[in-house]
């Protein structure tokens, strides 16, 4: 597994812009920083999985990129739904945290699979 540093920093910039977008959608909310930071972290983690690393086995690369793409869409949808409907703190933290942990666990298992 080798990082592509340009894509890692590009993903950081894109997630910062996405976090700013979430901030501007929720500027009148009391918990605006929660969705800004959590949205940026979740979108960054999925973006890095999509383009930030190169794996030794082509099968790993395809599987991890596909799963990261699916979770990227899920993270964006999750953040947009909570931004549009209204931020309820407990459900937002639980749902987003579970998505992030499932994603991280699945990527960890895929990386450590010896097939």
PDB file of C-alpha atoms in Angstrom:
ATOM      1  CA  UNK A   1       0.000   0.000   0.000  1.00  0.00           C
ATOM      2  CA  UNK A   2       1.609   3.223  -1.172  1.00  0.00           C
ATOM      3  CA  UNK A   3       0.096   6.665  -0.688  1.00  0.00           C
ATOM      4  CA  UNK A   4      -0.314   9.034  -3.585  1.00  0.00           C
ATOM      5  CA  UNK A   5       0.430  12.235  -1.677  1.00  0.00           C
ATOM      6  CA  UNK A   6      -0.962  14.580  -4.306  1.00  0.00           C
ATOM      7  CA  UNK A   7      -4.326  12.807  -4.218  1.00  0.00           C
ATOM      8  CA  UNK A   8      -4.277  12.646  -0.414  1.00  0.00           C
ATOM      9  CA  UNK A   9      -3.877  16.433  -0.200  1.00  0.00           C
ATOM     10  CA  UNK A  10      -6.381  16.969  -3.011  1.00  0.00           C
ATOM     11  CA  UNK A  11      -8.882  14.871  -1.051  1.00  0.00           C
ATOM     12  CA  UNK A  12      -8.180  17.013   2.003  1.00  0.00           C
ATOM     13  CA  UNK A  13      -8.949  20.170   0.040  1.00  0.00           C
ATOM     14  CA  UNK A  14     -12.115  18.706  -1.458  1.00  0.00           C
ATOM     15  CA  UNK A  15     -13.373  17.566   1.934  1.00  0.00           C
ATOM     16  CA  UNK A  16     -12.614  21.003   3.392  1.00  0.00           C
ATOM     17  CA  UNK A  17     -14.750  22.549   0.658  1.00  0.00           C
ATOM     18  CA  UNK A  18     -17.507  20.025   1.355  1.00  0.00           C
ATOM     19  CA  UNK A  19     -17.274  20.887   5.055  1.00  0.00           C
ATOM     20  CA  UNK A  20     -17.620  24.568   4.198  1.00  0.00           C
ATOM     21  CA  UNK A  21     -20.670  23.749   2.100  1.00  0.00           C
ATOM     22  CA  UNK A  22     -22.206  21.934   5.052  1.00  0.00           C
ATOM     23  CA  UNK A  23     -21.293  24.881   7.276  1.00  0.00           C
ATOM     24  CA  UNK A  24     -23.043  27.342   4.973  1.00  0.00           C
ATOM     25  CA  UNK A  25     -26.159  25.137   4.849  1.00  0.00           C
ATOM     26  CA  UNK A  26     -26.339  25.013   8.669  1.00  0.00           C
ATOM     27  CA  UNK A  27     -25.043  28.439   9.672  1.00  0.00           C
ATOM     28  CA  UNK A  28     -28.192  29.204  11.678  1.00  0.00           C
ATOM     29  CA  UNK A  29     -28.027  25.894  13.581  1.00  0.00           C
ATOM     30  CA  UNK A  30     -26.527  25.737  17.080  1.00  0.00           C
ATOM     31  CA  UNK A  31     -24.518  22.610  16.230  1.00  0.00           C
ATOM     32  CA  UNK A  32     -23.049  23.890  12.979  1.00  0.00           C
ATOM     33  CA  UNK A  33     -19.501  22.844  13.895  1.00  0.00           C
ATOM     34  CA  UNK A  34     -20.568  19.274  14.585  1.00  0.00           C
ATOM     35  CA  UNK A  35     -21.853  18.687  11.065  1.00  0.00           C
ATOM     36  CA  UNK A  36     -18.997  20.702   9.534  1.00  0.00           C
ATOM     37  CA  UNK A  37     -16.230  18.698  11.221  1.00  0.00           C
ATOM     38  CA  UNK A  38     -17.960  15.317  11.100  1.00  0.00           C
ATOM     39  CA  UNK A  39     -18.938  15.823   7.457  1.00  0.00           C
ATOM     40  CA  UNK A  40     -15.399  16.815   6.534  1.00  0.00           C
ATOM     41  CA  UNK A  41     -13.895  13.801   8.307  1.00  0.00           C
ATOM     42  CA  UNK A  42     -16.283  11.279   6.791  1.00  0.00           C
ATOM     43  CA  UNK A  43     -16.005  12.663   3.269  1.00  0.00           C
ATOM     44  CA  UNK A  44     -12.208  12.818   3.586  1.00  0.00           C
ATOM     45  CA  UNK A  45     -11.956   9.212   4.734  1.00  0.00           C
ATOM     46  CA  UNK A  46     -13.972   7.982   1.760  1.00  0.00           C
ATOM     47  CA  UNK A  47     -12.166  10.229  -0.749  1.00  0.00           C
ATOM     48  CA  UNK A  48      -8.775   8.974   0.415  1.00  0.00           C
ATOM     49  CA  UNK A  49     -10.019   5.419  -0.033  1.00  0.00           C
ATOM     50  CA  UNK A  50     -11.141   6.207  -3.572  1.00  0.00           C
ATOM     51  CA  UNK A  51      -7.963   7.829  -4.851  1.00  0.00           C
ATOM     52  CA  UNK A  52      -5.328   8.258  -2.156  1.00  0.00           C
ATOM     53  CA  UNK A  53      -3.643   4.853  -2.064  1.00  0.00           C
ATOM     54  CA  UNK A  54      -2.277   2.277  -4.472  1.00  0.00           C
ATOM     55  CA  UNK A  55      -2.362  -1.354  -3.404  1.00  0.00           C
ATOM     56  CA  UNK A  56      -0.078  -4.209  -4.406  1.00  0.00           C
ATOM     57  CA  UNK A  57      -2.898  -6.410  -5.661  1.00  0.00           C
ATOM     58  CA  UNK A  58      -5.278  -5.144  -8.321  1.00  0.00           C
ATOM     59  CA  UNK A  59      -8.174  -6.976  -6.694  1.00  0.00           C
ATOM     60  CA  UNK A  60      -7.681  -5.016  -3.479  1.00  0.00           C
ATOM     61  CA  UNK A  61      -7.586  -1.720  -5.363  1.00  0.00           C
ATOM     62  CA  UNK A  62     -10.816  -2.381  -7.236  1.00  0.00           C
ATOM     63  CA  UNK A  63     -12.719  -3.625  -4.194  1.00  0.00           C
ATOM     64  CA  UNK A  64     -11.571  -0.837  -1.894  1.00  0.00           C
ATOM     65  CA  UNK A  65     -12.208   1.890  -4.476  1.00  0.00           C
ATOM     66  CA  UNK A  66     -15.677   0.565  -5.237  1.00  0.00           C
ATOM     67  CA  UNK A  67     -16.609   0.278  -1.585  1.00  0.00           C
ATOM     68  CA  UNK A  68     -15.126   3.712  -0.843  1.00  0.00           C
ATOM     69  CA  UNK A  69     -17.183   5.186  -3.678  1.00  0.00           C
ATOM     70  CA  UNK A  70     -20.360   3.660  -2.267  1.00  0.00           C
ATOM     71  CA  UNK A  71     -19.600   4.933   1.213  1.00  0.00           C
ATOM     72  CA  UNK A  72     -18.730   8.371  -0.201  1.00  0.00           C
ATOM     73  CA  UNK A  73     -22.212   8.569  -1.685  1.00  0.00           C
ATOM     74  CA  UNK A  74     -23.678   7.338   1.620  1.00  0.00           C
ATOM     75  CA  UNK A  75     -21.712   9.948   3.621  1.00  0.00           C
ATOM     76  CA  UNK A  76     -22.746  12.759   1.280  1.00  0.00           C
ATOM     77  CA  UNK A  77     -26.389  11.654   1.396  1.00  0.00           C
ATOM     78  CA  UNK A  78     -26.263  11.333   5.186  1.00  0.00           C
ATOM     79  CA  UNK A  79     -24.866  14.826   5.638  1.00  0.00           C
ATOM     80  CA  UNK A  80     -27.231  16.383   3.116  1.00  0.00           C
ATOM     81  CA  UNK A  81     -30.294  14.749   4.651  1.00  0.00           C
ATOM     82  CA  UNK A  82     -29.396  15.967   8.132  1.00  0.00           C
ATOM     83  CA  UNK A  83     -28.615  19.424   6.750  1.00  0.00           C
ATOM     84  CA  UNK A  84     -31.897  19.754   4.865  1.00  0.00           C
ATOM     85  CA  UNK A  85     -34.243  18.070   7.344  1.00  0.00           C
ATOM     86  CA  UNK A  86     -32.615  19.545  10.406  1.00  0.00           C
ATOM     87  CA  UNK A  87     -29.784  18.386  12.570  1.00  0.00           C
ATOM     88  CA  UNK A  88     -30.818  16.123  15.406  1.00  0.00           C
ATOM     89  CA  UNK A  89     -27.592  15.540  17.274  1.00  0.00           C
ATOM     90  CA  UNK A  90     -27.995  12.028  18.675  1.00  0.00           C
ATOM     91  CA  UNK A  91     -29.271  10.337  15.494  1.00  0.00           C
ATOM     92  CA  UNK A  92     -26.686  12.182  13.416  1.00  0.00           C
ATOM     93  CA  UNK A  93     -23.774  11.083  15.604  1.00  0.00           C
ATOM     94  CA  UNK A  94     -25.011   7.486  15.837  1.00  0.00           C
ATOM     95  CA  UNK A  95     -25.752   7.031  12.128  1.00  0.00           C
ATOM     96  CA  UNK A  96     -22.641   8.790  10.871  1.00  0.00           C
ATOM     97  CA  UNK A  97     -20.422   7.075  13.444  1.00  0.00           C
ATOM     98  CA  UNK A  98     -21.801   3.642  12.562  1.00  0.00           C
ATOM     99  CA  UNK A  99     -21.282   4.292   8.858  1.00  0.00           C
ATOM    100  CA  UNK A 100     -17.716   5.419   9.516  1.00  0.00           C
ATOM    101  CA  UNK A 101     -16.896   2.421  11.722  1.00  0.00           C
ATOM    102  CA  UNK A 102     -18.418  -0.074   9.270  1.00  0.00           C
ATOM    103  CA  UNK A 103     -16.441   1.536   6.456  1.00  0.00           C
ATOM    104  CA  UNK A 104     -13.175   1.532   8.424  1.00  0.00           C
ATOM    105  CA  UNK A 105     -13.653  -2.072   9.534  1.00  0.00           C
ATOM    106  CA  UNK A 106     -14.462  -3.290   6.039  1.00  0.00           C
ATOM    107  CA  UNK A 107     -11.447  -1.506   4.534  1.00  0.00           C
ATOM    108  CA  UNK A 108      -9.216  -2.919   7.269  1.00  0.00           C
ATOM    109  CA  UNK A 109     -10.421  -6.455   6.548  1.00  0.00           C
ATOM    110  CA  UNK A 110      -9.965  -5.973   2.793  1.00  0.00           C
ATOM    111  CA  UNK A 111      -6.415  -4.696   3.211  1.00  0.00           C
ATOM    112  CA  UNK A 112      -5.440  -7.598   5.471  1.00  0.00           C
ATOM    113  CA  UNK A 113      -7.018 -10.290   3.301  1.00  0.00           C
ATOM    114  CA  UNK A 114      -4.417 -12.616   1.853  1.00  0.00           C
ATOM    115  CA  UNK A 115      -5.978 -14.067  -1.272  1.00  0.00           C
TER     116      UNK A 115
END
